[in-house]
mmCIF file of C-alpha atoms and ligand atoms in Angstrom:
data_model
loop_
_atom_site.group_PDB
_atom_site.id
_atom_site.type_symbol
_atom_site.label_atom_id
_atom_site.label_comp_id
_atom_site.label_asym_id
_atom_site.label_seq_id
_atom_site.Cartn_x
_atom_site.Cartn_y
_atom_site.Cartn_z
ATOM 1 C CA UNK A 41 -18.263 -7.754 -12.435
ATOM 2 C CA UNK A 42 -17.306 -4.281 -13.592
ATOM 3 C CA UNK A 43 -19.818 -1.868 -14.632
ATOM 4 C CA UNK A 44 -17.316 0.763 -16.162
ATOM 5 C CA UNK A 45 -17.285 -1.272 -19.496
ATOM 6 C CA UNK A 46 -15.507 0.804 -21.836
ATOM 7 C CA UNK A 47 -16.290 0.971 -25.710
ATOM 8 C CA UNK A 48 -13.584 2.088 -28.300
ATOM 9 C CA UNK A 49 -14.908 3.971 -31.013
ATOM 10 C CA UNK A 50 -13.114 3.138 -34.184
ATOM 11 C CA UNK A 51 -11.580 5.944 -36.217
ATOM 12 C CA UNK A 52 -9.337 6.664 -38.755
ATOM 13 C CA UNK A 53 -8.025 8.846 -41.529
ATOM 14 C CA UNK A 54 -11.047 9.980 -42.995
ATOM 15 C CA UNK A 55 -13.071 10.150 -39.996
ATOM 16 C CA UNK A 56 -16.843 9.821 -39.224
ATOM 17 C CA UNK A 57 -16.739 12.938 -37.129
ATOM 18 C CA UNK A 58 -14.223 15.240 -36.494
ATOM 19 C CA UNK A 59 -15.522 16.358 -33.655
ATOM 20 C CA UNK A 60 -14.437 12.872 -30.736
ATOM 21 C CA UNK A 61 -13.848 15.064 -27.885
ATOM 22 C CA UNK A 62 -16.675 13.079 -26.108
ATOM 23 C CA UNK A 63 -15.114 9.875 -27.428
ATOM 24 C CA UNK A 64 -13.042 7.401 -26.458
ATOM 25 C CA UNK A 65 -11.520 6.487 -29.931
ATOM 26 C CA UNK A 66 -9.562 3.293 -31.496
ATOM 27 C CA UNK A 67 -6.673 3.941 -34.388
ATOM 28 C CA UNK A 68 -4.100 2.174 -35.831
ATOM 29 C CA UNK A 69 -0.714 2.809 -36.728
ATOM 30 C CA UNK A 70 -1.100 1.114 -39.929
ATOM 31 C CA UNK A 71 -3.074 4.115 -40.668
ATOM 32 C CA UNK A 72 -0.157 6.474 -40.500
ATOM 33 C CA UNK A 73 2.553 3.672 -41.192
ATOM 34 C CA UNK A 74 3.763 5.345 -44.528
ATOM 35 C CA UNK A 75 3.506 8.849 -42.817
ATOM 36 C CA UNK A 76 6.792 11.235 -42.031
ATOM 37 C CA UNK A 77 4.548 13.785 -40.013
ATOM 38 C CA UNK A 78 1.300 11.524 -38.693
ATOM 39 C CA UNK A 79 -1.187 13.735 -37.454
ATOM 40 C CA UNK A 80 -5.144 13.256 -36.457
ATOM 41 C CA UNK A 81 -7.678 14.552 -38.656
ATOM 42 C CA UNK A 82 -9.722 14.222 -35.772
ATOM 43 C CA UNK A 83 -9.586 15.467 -31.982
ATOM 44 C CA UNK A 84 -10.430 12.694 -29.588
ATOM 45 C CA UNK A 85 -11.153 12.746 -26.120
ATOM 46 C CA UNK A 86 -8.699 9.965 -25.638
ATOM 47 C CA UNK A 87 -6.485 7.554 -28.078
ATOM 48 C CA UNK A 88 -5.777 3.972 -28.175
ATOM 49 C CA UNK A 89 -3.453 3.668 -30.620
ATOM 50 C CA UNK A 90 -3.711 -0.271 -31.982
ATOM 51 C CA UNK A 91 0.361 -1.185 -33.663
ATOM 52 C CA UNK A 92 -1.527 -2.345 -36.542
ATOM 53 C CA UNK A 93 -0.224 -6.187 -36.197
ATOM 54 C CA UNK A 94 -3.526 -7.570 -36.959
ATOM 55 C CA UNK A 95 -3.588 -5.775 -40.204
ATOM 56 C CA UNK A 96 -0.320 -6.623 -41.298
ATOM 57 C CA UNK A 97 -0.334 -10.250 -40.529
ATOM 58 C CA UNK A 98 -3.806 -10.604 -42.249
ATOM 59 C CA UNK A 99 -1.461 -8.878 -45.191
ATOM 60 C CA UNK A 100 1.386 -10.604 -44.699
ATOM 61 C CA UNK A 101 3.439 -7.241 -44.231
ATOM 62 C CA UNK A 102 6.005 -7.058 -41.551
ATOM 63 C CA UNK A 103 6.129 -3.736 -39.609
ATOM 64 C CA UNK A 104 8.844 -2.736 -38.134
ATOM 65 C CA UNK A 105 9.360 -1.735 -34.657
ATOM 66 C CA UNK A 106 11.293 1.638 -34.551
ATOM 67 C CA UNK A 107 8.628 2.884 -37.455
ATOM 68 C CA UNK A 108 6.007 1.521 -35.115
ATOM 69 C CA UNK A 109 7.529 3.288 -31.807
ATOM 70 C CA UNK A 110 7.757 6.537 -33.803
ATOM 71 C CA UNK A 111 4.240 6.531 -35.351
ATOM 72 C CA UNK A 112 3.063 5.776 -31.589
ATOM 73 C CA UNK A 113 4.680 8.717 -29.883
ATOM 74 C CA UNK A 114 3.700 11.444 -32.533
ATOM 75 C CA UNK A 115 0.638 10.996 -32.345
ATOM 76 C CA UNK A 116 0.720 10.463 -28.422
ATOM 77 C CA UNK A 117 -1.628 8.325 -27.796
ATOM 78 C CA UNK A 118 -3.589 7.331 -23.838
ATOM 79 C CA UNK A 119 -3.476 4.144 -24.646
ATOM 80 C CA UNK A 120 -0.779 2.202 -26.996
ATOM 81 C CA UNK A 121 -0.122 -1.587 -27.606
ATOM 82 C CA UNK A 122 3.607 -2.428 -28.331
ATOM 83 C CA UNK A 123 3.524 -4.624 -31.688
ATOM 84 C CA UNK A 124 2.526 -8.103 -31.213
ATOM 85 C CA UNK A 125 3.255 -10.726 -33.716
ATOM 86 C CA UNK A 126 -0.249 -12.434 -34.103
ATOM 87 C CA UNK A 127 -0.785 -16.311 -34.793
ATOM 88 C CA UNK A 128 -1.761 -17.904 -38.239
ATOM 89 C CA UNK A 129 -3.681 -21.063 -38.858
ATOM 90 C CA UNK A 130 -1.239 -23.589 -40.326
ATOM 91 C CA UNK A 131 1.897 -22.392 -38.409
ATOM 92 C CA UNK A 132 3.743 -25.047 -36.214
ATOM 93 C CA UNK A 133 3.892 -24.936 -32.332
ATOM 94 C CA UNK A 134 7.413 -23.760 -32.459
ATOM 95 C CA UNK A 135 6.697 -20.854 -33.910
ATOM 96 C CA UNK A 136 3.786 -19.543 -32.144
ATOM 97 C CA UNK A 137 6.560 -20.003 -28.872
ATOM 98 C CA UNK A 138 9.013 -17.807 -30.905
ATOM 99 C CA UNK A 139 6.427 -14.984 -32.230
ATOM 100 C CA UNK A 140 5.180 -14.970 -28.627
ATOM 101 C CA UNK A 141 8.886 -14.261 -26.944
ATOM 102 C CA UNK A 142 9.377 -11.424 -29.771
ATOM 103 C CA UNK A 143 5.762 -10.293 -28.270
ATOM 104 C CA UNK A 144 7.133 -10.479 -25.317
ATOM 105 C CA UNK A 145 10.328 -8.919 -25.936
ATOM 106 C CA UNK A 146 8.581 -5.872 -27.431
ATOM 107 C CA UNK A 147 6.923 -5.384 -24.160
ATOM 108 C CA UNK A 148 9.872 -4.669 -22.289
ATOM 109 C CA UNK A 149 11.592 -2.781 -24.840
ATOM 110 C CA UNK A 150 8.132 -0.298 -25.373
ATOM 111 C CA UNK A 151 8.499 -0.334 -20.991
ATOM 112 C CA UNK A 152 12.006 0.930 -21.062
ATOM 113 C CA UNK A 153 13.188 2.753 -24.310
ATOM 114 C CA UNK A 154 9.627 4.671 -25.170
ATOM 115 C CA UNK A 155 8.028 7.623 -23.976
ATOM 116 C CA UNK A 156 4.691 5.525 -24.241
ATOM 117 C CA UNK A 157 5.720 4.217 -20.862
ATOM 118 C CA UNK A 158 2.632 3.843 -18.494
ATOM 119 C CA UNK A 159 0.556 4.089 -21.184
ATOM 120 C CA UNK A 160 0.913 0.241 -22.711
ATOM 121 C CA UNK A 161 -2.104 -2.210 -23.710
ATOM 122 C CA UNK A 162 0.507 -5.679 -24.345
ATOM 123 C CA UNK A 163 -1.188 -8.097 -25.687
ATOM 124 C CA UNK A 164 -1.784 -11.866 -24.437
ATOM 125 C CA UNK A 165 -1.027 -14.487 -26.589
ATOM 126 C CA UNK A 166 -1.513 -18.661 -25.944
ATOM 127 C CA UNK A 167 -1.352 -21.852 -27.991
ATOM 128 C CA UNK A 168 -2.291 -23.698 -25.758
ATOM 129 C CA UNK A 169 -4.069 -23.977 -22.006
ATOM 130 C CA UNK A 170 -0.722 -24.387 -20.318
ATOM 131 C CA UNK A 171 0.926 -21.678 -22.308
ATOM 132 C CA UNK A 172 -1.911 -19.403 -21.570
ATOM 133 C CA UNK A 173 -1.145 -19.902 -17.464
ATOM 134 C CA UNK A 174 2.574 -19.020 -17.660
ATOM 135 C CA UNK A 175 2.461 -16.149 -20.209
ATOM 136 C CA UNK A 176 -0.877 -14.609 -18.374
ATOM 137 C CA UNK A 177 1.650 -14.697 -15.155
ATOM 138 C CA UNK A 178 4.558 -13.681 -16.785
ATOM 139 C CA UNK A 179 2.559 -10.374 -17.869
ATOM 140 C CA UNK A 180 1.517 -9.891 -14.288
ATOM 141 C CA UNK A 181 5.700 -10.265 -13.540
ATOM 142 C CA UNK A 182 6.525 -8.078 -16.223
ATOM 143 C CA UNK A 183 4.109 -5.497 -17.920
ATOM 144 C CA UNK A 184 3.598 -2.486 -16.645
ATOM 145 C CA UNK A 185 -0.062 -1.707 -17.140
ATOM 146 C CA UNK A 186 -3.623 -1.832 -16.354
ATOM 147 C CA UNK A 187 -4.897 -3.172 -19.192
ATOM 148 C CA UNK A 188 -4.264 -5.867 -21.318
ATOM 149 C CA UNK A 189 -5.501 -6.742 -24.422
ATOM 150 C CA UNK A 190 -6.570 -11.106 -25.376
ATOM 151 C CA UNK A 191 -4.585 -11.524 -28.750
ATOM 152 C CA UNK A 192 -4.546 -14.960 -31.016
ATOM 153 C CA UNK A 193 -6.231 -17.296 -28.099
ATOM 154 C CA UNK A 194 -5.602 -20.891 -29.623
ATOM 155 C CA UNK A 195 -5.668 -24.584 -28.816
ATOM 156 C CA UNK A 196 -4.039 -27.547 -30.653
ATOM 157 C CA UNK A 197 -6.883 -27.953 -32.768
ATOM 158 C CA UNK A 198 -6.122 -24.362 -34.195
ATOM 159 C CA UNK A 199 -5.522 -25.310 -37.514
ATOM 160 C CA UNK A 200 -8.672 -26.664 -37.923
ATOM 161 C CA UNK A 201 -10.928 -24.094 -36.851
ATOM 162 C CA UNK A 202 -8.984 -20.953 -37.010
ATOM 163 C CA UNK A 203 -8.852 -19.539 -32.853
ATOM 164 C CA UNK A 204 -9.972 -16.086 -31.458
ATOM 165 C CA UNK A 205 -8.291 -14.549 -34.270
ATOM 166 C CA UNK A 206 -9.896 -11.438 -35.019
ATOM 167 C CA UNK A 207 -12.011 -13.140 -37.747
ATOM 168 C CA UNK A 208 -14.978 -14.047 -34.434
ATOM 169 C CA UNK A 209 -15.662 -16.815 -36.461
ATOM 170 C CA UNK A 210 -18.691 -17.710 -34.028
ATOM 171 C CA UNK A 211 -17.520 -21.013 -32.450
ATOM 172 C CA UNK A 212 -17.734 -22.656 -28.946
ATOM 173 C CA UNK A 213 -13.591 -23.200 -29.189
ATOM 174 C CA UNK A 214 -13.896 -19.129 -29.628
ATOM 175 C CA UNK A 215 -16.116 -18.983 -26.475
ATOM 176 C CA UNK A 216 -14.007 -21.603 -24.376
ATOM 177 C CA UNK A 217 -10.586 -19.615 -25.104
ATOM 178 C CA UNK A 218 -11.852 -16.448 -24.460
ATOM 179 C CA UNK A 219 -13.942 -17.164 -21.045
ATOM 180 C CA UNK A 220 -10.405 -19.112 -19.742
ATOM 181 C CA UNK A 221 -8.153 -16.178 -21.341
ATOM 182 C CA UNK A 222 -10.747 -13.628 -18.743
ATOM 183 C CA UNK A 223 -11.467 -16.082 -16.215
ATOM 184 C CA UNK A 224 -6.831 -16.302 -16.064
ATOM 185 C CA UNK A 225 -6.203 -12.494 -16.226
ATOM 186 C CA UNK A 226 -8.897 -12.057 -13.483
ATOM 187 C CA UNK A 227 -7.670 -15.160 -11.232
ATOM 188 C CA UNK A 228 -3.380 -14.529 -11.654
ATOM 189 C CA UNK A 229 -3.161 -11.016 -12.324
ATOM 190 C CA UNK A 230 -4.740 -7.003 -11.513
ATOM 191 C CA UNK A 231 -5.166 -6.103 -15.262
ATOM 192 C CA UNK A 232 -8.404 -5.914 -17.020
ATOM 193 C CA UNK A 233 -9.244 -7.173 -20.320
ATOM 194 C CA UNK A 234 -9.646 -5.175 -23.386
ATOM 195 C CA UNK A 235 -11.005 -7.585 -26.368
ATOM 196 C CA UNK A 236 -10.266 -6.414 -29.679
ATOM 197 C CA UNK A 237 -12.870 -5.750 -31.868
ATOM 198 C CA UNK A 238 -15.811 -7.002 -30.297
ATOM 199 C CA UNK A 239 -17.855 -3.788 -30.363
ATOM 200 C CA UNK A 240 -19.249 -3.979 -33.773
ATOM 201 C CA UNK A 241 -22.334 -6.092 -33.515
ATOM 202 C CA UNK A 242 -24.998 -5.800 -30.340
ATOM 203 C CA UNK A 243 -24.455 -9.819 -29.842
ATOM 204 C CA UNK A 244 -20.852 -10.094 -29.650
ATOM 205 C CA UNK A 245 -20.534 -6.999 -27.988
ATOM 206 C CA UNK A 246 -22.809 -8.301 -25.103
ATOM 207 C CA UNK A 247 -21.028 -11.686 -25.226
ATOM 208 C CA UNK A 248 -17.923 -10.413 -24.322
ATOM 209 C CA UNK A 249 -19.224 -7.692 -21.185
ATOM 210 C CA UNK A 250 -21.136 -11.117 -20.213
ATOM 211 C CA UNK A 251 -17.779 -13.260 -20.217
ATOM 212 C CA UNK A 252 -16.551 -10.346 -18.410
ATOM 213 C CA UNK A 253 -14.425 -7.664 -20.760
ATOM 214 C CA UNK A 254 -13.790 -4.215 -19.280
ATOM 215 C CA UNK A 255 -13.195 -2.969 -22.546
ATOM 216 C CA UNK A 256 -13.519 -3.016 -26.449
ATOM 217 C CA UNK A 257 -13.850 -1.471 -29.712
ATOM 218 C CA UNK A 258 -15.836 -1.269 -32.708
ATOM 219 C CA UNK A 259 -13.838 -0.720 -35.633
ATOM 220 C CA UNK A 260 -16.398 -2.581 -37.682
ATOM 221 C CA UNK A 261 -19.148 -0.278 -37.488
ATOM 222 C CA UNK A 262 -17.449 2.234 -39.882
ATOM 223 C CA UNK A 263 -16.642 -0.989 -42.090
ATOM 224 C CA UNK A 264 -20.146 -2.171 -42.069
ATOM 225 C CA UNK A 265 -21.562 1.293 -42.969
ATOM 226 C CA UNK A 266 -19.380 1.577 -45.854
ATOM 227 C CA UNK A 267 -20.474 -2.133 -46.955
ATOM 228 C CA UNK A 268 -24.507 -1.030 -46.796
ATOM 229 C CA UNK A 269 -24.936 -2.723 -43.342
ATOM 230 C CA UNK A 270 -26.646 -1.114 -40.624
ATOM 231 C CA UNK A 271 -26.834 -2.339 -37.235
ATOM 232 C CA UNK A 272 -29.984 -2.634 -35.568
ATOM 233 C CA UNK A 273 -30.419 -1.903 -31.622
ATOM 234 C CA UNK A 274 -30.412 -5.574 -29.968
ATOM 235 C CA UNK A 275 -29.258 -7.708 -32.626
ATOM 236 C CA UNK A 276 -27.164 -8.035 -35.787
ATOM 237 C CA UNK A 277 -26.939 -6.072 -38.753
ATOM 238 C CA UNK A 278 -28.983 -5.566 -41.818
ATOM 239 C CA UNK A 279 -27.822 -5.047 -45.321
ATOM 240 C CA UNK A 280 -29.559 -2.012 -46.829
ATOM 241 C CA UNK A 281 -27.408 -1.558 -49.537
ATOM 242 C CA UNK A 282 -26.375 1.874 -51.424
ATOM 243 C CA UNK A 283 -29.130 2.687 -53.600
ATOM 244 C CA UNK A 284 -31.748 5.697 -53.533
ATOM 245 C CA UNK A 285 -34.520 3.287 -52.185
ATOM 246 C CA UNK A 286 -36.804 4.986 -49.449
ATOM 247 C CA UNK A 287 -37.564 4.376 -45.703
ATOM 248 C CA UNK A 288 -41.003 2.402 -45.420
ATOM 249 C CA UNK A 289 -43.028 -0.250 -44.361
ATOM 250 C CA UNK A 290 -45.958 0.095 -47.183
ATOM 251 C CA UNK A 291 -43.333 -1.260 -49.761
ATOM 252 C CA UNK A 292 -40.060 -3.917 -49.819
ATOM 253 C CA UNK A 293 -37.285 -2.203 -48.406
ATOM 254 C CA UNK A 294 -34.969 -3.616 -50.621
ATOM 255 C CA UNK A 295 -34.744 -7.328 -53.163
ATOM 256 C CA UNK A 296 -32.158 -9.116 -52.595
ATOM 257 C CA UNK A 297 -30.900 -12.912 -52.505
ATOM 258 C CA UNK A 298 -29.257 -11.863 -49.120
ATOM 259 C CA UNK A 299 -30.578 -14.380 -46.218
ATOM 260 C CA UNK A 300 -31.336 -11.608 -43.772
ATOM 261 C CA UNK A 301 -35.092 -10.991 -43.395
ATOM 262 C CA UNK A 302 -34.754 -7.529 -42.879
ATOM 263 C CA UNK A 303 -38.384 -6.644 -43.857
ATOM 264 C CA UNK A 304 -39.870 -8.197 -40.924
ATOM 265 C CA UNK A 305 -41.988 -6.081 -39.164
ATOM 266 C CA UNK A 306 -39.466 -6.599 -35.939
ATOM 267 C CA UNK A 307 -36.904 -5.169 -38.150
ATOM 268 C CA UNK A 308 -39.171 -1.968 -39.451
ATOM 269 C CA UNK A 309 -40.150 -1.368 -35.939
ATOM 270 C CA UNK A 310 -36.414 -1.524 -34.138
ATOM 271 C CA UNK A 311 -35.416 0.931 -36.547
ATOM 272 C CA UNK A 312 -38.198 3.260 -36.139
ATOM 273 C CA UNK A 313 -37.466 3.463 -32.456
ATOM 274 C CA UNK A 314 -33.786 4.360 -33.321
ATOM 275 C CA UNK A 315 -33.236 8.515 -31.848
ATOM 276 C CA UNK A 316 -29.546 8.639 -33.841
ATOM 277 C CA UNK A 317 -28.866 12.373 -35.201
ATOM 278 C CA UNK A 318 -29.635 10.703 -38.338
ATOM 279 C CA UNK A 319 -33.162 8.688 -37.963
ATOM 280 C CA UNK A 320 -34.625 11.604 -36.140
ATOM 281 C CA UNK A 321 -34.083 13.776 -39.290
ATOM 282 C CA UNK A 322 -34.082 11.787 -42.091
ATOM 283 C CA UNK A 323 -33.903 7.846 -42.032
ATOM 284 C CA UNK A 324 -33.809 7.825 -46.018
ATOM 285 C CA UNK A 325 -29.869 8.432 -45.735
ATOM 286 C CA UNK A 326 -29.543 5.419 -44.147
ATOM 287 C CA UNK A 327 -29.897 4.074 -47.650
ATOM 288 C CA UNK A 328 -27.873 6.341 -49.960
ATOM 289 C CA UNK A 329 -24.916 7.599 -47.954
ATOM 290 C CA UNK A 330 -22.446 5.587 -45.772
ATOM 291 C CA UNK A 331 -21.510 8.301 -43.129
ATOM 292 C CA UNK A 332 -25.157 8.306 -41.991
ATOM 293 C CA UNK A 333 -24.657 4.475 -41.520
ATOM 294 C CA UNK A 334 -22.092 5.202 -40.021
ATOM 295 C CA UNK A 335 -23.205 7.456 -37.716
ATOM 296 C CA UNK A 336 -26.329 5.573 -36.567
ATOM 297 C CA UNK A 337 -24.086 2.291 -36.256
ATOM 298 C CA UNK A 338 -22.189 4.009 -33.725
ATOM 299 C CA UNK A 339 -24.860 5.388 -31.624
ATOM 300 C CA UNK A 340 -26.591 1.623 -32.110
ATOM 301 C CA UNK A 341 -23.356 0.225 -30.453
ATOM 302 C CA UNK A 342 -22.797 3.236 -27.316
ATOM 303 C CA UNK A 343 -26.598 2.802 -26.628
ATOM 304 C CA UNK A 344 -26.178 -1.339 -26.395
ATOM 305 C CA UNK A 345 -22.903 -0.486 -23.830
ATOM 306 C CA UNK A 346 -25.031 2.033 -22.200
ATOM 307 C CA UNK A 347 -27.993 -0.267 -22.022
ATOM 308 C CA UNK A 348 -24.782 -3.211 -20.805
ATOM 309 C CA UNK A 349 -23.699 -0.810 -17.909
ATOM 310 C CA UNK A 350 -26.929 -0.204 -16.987
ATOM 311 C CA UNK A 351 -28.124 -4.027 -16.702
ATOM 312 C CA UNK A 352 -25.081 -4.987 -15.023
ATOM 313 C CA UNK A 353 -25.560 -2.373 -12.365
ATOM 314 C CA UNK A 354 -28.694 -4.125 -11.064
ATOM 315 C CA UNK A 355 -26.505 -7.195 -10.950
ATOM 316 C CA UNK A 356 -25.161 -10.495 -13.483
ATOM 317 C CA UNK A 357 -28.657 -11.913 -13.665
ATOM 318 C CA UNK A 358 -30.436 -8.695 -14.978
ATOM 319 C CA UNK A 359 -27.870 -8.765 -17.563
ATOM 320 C CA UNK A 360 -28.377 -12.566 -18.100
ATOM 321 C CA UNK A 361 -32.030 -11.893 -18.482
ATOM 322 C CA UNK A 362 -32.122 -9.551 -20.761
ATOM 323 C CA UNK A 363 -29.510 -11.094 -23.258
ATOM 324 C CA UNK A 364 -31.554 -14.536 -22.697
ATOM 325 C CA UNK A 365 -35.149 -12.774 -23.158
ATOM 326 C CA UNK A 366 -34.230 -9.965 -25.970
ATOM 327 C CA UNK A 367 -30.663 -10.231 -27.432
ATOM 328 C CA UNK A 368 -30.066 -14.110 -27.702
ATOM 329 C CA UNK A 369 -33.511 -15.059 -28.145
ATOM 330 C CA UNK A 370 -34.203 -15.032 -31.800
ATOM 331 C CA UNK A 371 -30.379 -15.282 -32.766
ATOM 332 C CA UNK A 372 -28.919 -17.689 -35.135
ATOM 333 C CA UNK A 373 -26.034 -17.533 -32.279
ATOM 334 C CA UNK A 374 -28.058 -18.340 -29.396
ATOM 335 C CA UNK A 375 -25.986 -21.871 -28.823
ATOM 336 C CA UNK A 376 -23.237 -19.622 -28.272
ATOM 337 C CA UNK A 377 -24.818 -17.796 -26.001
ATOM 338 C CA UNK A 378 -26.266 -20.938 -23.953
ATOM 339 C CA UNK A 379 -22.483 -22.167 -23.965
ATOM 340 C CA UNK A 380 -21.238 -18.871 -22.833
ATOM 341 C CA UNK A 381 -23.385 -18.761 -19.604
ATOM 342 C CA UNK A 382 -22.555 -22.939 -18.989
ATOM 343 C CA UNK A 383 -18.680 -21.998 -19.500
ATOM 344 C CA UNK A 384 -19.383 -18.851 -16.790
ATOM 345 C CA UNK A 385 -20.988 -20.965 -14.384
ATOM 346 C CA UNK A 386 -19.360 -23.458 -14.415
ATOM 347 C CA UNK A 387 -15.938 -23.153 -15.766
ATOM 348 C CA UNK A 388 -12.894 -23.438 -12.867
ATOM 349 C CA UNK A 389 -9.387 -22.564 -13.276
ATOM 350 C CA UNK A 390 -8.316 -25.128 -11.336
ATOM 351 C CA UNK A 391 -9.978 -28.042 -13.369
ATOM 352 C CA UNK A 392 -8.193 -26.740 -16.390
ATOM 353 C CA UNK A 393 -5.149 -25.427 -15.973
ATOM 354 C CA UNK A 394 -2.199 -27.176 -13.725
HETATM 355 ZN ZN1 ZN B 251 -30.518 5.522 -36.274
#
């Protein structure tokens, strides 16, 4: 396994920092969509520009593709995915077949009639096992690329449970998609994987190193910060809401018919461990203003792929014992994670896919 796992920091219009020269950072086009001049309030060390498909499907907008080219090359991006046509729950078959070929088709033309050449992210899309084979191998054919990036991941039961679709609704289908998707692209093809959006939580990011992503990004850091979450080094997130409360254990953090049990003393003490520009100076902002949140979440998440690289350096079963000992071991998700290293093991290509 890789131990150059990349992490995407999510950015956008009104950024965190200005200052990303040390970052790699995530965008979207929908960001700029509406924009004659697009421009970066922010300089980054290096872009991935997303097409904003996700976005738009979840909105039921349709983007189109010259707008989408031209948003791409102004703001010249390192990294750019061509626009993808995602999957809903409830569509028929037929049309998952057609939105992939327009996928598909976009590929090519973003290969041939853009100056984003060489610098494309296509995205893999599958509704099923055997259509997850042929278009995995018809990107190795046809893209141009060393990444790509795992898309709406379905089986027939889609409808019913809702896929790898962005929403990481935390389900073994989720896990057994997404460990075939990696397990294919490694097997068939040179590419690595870049999974979307998995870099906003400690426990899915370390799910999806572990089922062996190169790469991902954490637009939901920024999200949760502005939603009075903060992420806490190992695990999930806690909700500290927006209010002036103060930072202490003498007294409740905060009342609230929220399940998490943030005032544990587990919680209290993970947080006083945290060295982000903002808990060395003043952990009280964590409370009142969402930029601080932010901030912290984001050094939370490049410490936990720091901590990932690390682990997996001294080999897969460092790794496995640190997510089974630390991560994993108090989680609400740790079936996931005991499914996750079963589907590793023991998952083969060869007994799935004809
Ligand atoms: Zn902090």
């Amino acid at each position: 396994m890789t131990k150059n796992l990349l992490l995407w920091v999510g950015e956008q219009r009104n950024p965190v920092k200005k200052d990303r020269k040390s970052d790699l950072v995530m965008d979207s086009v929908i960001n700029y969509y509406d924009d004659d001049h697009p421009q970066l309030s922010y300089s980054p060390g290096q872009l991935f520009l997303d097409s904003g498909a996700f976005t738009a499907s979840m909105k039921g907008l349709a983007l189109s593709v010259e707008k989408v080219v031209s948003v791409q090359e102004f703001l010249s991006p390192n990294k750019a995915i061509p626009l993808d046509y995602p999957f809903r729950t409830g569509m028929p078959i037929s049309q998952m077949k057609r939105r992939w070929q327009k996928t598909a088709s976009n590929i090519i033309y973003w290969q041939e009639s853009t100056r984003l050449k060489g610098k494309l992210v296509p995205t893999l899309h599958a509704w099923d096992k055997r259509s997850l084979r042929r278009n995995v191998i018809w990107l190795q054919k046809k893209a141009d690329a060393d990444y790509v990036a795992l898309g709406s991941l379905v089986d027939p039961n889609f409808t019913r449970y809702g896929g790898f679709f962005g929403d990481r609704q935390p389900q073994r289908e989720l896990v057994d998609m997404l460990s075939l998707a990696i397990k294919s692209v490694q097997e068939y093809t040179d590419f690595k994987v870049h999974l979307m959006g998995f870099g906003s939580s400690p426990l899915m990011l370390h799910l999806g190193y572990y089922l062996g992503a190169n790469s991902t990004d954490s637009s939901g850091y920024r999200r949760k910060a502005a939603f009075g979450k903060i992420i806490l080094p190992g695990t999930g997130e806690r909700y500290v809401g927006n209010t002036s409360a103060s930072f202490g254990i003498h007294r409740p953090l905060f009342e609230t018919t929220i399940e998490y049990d943030w005032r544990s003393s587990a919680d209290i003490s993970l947080l006083q461990r945290c060295s982000c520009p903002i808990c060395q100076v003043n952990k009280d902002s964590l409370w009142v203003d969402w930029k601080s949140r932010a901030i912290h979440n984001e050094y939370v998440m490049k410490e936990e792929a720091k901590l990932a690289r690390a682990l997996l350096s001294a080999g897969t079963e460092a790794y496995e014992s640190y997510l089974d000992n630390v991560v994993f071991a108090h989680s609400s998700l740790k079936y996931l994670w005991d499914y996750a290293k079963l589907r590793k093991k023991y998952l083969r290509i060869s007994d799935v896919l004809f």
